[in-house]
PDB file of C-alpha atoms in Angstrom:
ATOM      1  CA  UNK A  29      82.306  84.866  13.047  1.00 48.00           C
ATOM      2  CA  UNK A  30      80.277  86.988  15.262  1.00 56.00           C
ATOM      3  CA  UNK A  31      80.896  88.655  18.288  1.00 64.00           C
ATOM      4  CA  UNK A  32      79.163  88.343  21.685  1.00 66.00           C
ATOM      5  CA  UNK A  33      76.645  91.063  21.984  1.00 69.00           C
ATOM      6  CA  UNK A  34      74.641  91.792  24.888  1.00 76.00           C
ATOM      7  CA  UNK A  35      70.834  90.796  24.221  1.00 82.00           C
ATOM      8  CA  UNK A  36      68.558  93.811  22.378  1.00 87.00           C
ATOM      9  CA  UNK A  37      65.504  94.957  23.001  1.00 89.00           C
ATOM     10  CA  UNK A  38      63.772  96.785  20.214  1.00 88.00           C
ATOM     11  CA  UNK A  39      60.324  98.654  20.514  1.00 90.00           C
ATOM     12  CA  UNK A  40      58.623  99.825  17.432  1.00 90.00           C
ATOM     13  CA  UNK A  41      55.639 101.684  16.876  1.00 90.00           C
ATOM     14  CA  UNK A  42      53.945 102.984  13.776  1.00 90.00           C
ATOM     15  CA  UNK A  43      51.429 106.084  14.920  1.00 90.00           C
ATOM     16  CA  UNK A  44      53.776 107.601  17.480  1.00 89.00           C
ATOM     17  CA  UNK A  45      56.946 107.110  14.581  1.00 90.00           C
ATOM     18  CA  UNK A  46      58.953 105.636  17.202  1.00 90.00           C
ATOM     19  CA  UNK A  47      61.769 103.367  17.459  1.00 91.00           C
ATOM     20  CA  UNK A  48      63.444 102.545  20.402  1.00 93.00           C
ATOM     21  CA  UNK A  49      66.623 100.297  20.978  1.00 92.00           C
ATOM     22  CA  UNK A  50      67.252  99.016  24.797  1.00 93.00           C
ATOM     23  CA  UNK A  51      70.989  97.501  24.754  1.00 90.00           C
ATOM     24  CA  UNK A  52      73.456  97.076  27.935  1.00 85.00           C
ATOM     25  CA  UNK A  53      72.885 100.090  29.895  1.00 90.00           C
ATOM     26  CA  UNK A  54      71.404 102.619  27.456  1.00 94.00           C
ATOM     27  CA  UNK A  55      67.729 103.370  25.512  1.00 95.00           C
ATOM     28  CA  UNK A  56      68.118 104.924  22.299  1.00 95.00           C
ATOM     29  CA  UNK A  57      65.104 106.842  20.991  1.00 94.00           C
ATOM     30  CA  UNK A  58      64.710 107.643  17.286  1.00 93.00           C
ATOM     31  CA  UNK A  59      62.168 108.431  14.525  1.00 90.00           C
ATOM     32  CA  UNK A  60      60.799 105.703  12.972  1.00 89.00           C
ATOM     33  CA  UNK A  61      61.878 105.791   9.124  1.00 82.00           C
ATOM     34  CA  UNK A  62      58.989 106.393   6.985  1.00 82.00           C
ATOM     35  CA  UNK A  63      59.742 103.484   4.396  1.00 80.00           C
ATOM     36  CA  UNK A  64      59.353 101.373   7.983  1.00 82.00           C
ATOM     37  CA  UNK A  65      56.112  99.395   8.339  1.00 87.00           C
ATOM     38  CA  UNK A  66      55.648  98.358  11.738  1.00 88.00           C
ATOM     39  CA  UNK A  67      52.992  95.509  10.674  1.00 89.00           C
ATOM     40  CA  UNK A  68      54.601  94.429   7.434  1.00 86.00           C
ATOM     41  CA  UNK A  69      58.059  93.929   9.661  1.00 82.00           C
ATOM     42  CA  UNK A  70      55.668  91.307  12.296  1.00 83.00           C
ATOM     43  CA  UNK A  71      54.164  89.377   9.801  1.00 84.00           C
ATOM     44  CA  UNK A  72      57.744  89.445   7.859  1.00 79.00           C
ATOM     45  CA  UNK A  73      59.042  88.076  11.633  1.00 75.00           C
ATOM     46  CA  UNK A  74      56.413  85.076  12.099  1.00 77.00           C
ATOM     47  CA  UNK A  75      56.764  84.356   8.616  1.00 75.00           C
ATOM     48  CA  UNK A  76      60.715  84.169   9.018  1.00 69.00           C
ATOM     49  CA  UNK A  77      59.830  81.975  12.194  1.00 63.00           C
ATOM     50  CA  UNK A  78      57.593  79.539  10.896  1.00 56.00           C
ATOM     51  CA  UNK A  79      59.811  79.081   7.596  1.00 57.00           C
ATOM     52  CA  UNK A  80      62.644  78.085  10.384  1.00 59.00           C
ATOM     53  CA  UNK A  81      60.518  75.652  12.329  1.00 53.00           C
ATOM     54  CA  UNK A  82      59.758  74.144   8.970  1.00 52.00           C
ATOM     55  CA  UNK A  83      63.486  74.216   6.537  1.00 54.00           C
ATOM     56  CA  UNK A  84      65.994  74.973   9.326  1.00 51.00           C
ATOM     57  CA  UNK A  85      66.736  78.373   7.246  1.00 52.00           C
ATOM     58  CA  UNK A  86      66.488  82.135   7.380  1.00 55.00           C
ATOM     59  CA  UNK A  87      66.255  84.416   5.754  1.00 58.00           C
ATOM     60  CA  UNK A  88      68.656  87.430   6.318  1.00 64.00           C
ATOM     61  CA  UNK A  89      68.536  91.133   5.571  1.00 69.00           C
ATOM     62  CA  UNK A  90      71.679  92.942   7.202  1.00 78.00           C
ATOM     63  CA  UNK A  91      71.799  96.894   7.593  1.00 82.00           C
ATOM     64  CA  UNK A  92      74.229  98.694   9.022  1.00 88.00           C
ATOM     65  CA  UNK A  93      72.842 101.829  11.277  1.00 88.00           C
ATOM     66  CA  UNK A  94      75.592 104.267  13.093  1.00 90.00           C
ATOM     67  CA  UNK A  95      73.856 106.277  15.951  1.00 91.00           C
ATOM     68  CA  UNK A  96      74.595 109.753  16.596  1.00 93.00           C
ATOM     69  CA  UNK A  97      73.469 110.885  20.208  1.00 94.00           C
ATOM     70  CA  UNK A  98      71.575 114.126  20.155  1.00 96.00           C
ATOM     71  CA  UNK A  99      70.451 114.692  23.768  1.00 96.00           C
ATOM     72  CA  UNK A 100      69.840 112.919  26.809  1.00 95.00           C
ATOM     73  CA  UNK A 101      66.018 112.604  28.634  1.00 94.00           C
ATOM     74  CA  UNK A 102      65.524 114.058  31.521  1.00 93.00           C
ATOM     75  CA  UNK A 103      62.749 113.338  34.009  1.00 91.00           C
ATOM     76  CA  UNK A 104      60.032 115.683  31.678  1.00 93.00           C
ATOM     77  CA  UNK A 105      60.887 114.412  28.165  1.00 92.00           C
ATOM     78  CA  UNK A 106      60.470 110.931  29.817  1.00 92.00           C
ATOM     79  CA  UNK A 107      57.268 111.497  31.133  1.00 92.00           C
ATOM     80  CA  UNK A 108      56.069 112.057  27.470  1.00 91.00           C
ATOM     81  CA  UNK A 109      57.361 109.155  25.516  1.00 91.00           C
ATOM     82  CA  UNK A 110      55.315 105.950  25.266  1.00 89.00           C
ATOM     83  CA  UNK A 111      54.438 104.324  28.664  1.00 91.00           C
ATOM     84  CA  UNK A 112      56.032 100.835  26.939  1.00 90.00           C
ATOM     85  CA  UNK A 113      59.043 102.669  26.770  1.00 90.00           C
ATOM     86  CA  UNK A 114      59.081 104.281  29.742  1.00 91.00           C
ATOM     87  CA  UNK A 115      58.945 101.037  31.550  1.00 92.00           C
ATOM     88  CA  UNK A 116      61.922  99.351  29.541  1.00 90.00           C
ATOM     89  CA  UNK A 117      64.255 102.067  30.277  1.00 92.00           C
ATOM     90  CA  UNK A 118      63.031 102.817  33.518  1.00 91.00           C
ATOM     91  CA  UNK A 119      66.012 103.383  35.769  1.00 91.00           C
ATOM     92  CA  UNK A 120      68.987 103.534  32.965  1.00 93.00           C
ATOM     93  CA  UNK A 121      69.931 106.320  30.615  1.00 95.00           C
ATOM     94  CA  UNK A 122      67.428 107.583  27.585  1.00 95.00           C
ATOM     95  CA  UNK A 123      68.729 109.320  24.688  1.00 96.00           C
ATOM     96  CA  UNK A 124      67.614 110.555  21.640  1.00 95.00           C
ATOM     97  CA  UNK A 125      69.548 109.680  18.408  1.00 95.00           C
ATOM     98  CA  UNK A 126      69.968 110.386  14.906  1.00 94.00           C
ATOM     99  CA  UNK A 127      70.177 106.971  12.710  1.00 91.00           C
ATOM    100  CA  UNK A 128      72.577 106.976   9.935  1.00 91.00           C
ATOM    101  CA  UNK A 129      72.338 103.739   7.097  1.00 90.00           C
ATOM    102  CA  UNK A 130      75.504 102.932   5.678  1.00 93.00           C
ATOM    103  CA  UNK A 131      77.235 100.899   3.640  1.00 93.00           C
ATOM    104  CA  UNK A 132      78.920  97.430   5.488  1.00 93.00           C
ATOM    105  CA  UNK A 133      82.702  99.393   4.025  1.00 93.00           C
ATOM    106  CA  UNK A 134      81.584 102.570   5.841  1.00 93.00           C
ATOM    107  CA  UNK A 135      80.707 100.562   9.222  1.00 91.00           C
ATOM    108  CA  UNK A 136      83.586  98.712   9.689  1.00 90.00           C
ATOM    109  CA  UNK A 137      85.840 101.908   9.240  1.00 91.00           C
ATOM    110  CA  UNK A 138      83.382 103.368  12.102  1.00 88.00           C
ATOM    111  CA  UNK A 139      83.850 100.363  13.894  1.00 85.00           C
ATOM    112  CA  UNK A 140      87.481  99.912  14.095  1.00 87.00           C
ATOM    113  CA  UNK A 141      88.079 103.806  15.005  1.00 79.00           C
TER     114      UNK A 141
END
């Protein structure tokens, strides 16, 4: 059973190593991992896609990330990040994080406090 979470946005993008999540009322900037291939993960998506259309399946690859708020963006550091970016989290919070994979035993102790 899964819970009712508020819709996502993600923004990747290879040259700049950036990785930005847009949920409720909060952007969270990170570094892009380096095993992360930004082109490899869209034509992993419309594969994914067009294998639904066609067997009604998916195909499902679940990490568990804890993010660990380093600073906050003011009006300069925003002016610097990518203009895509800017405009999704224009007018809500920006912070920079530090992403953490662990194991699904370590996130639900996170999780429940």
């Amino acid at each position: 059973p899964h819970k009712n979470y508020t819709e996502s946005v993600f923004m990747l993008q290879q040259e700049s190593k950036t990785s930005m999540l847009k949920t409720g009322d909060i952007c969270q900037l990170t570094h892009l991992p380096n095993y992360m291939n930004v082109s490899a993960i869209a034509e992993e998506f419309e594969e994914n896609e067009l294998m639904n259309l066609a067997h009604n399946e998916s195909i499902k690859v679940i990490k568990y990330v804890l993010k660990a708020r380093v600073s906050r963006y003011g009006s300069k550091r925003r002016a610097e990040i990518l203009p895509e970016a800017q405009d999704l989290c224009e007018n809500i919070p920006l912070v920079k994080t530090n992403d953490f994979e662990v194991s699904k035993t370590e996130f639900e102790k996170y999780k429940s406090g």
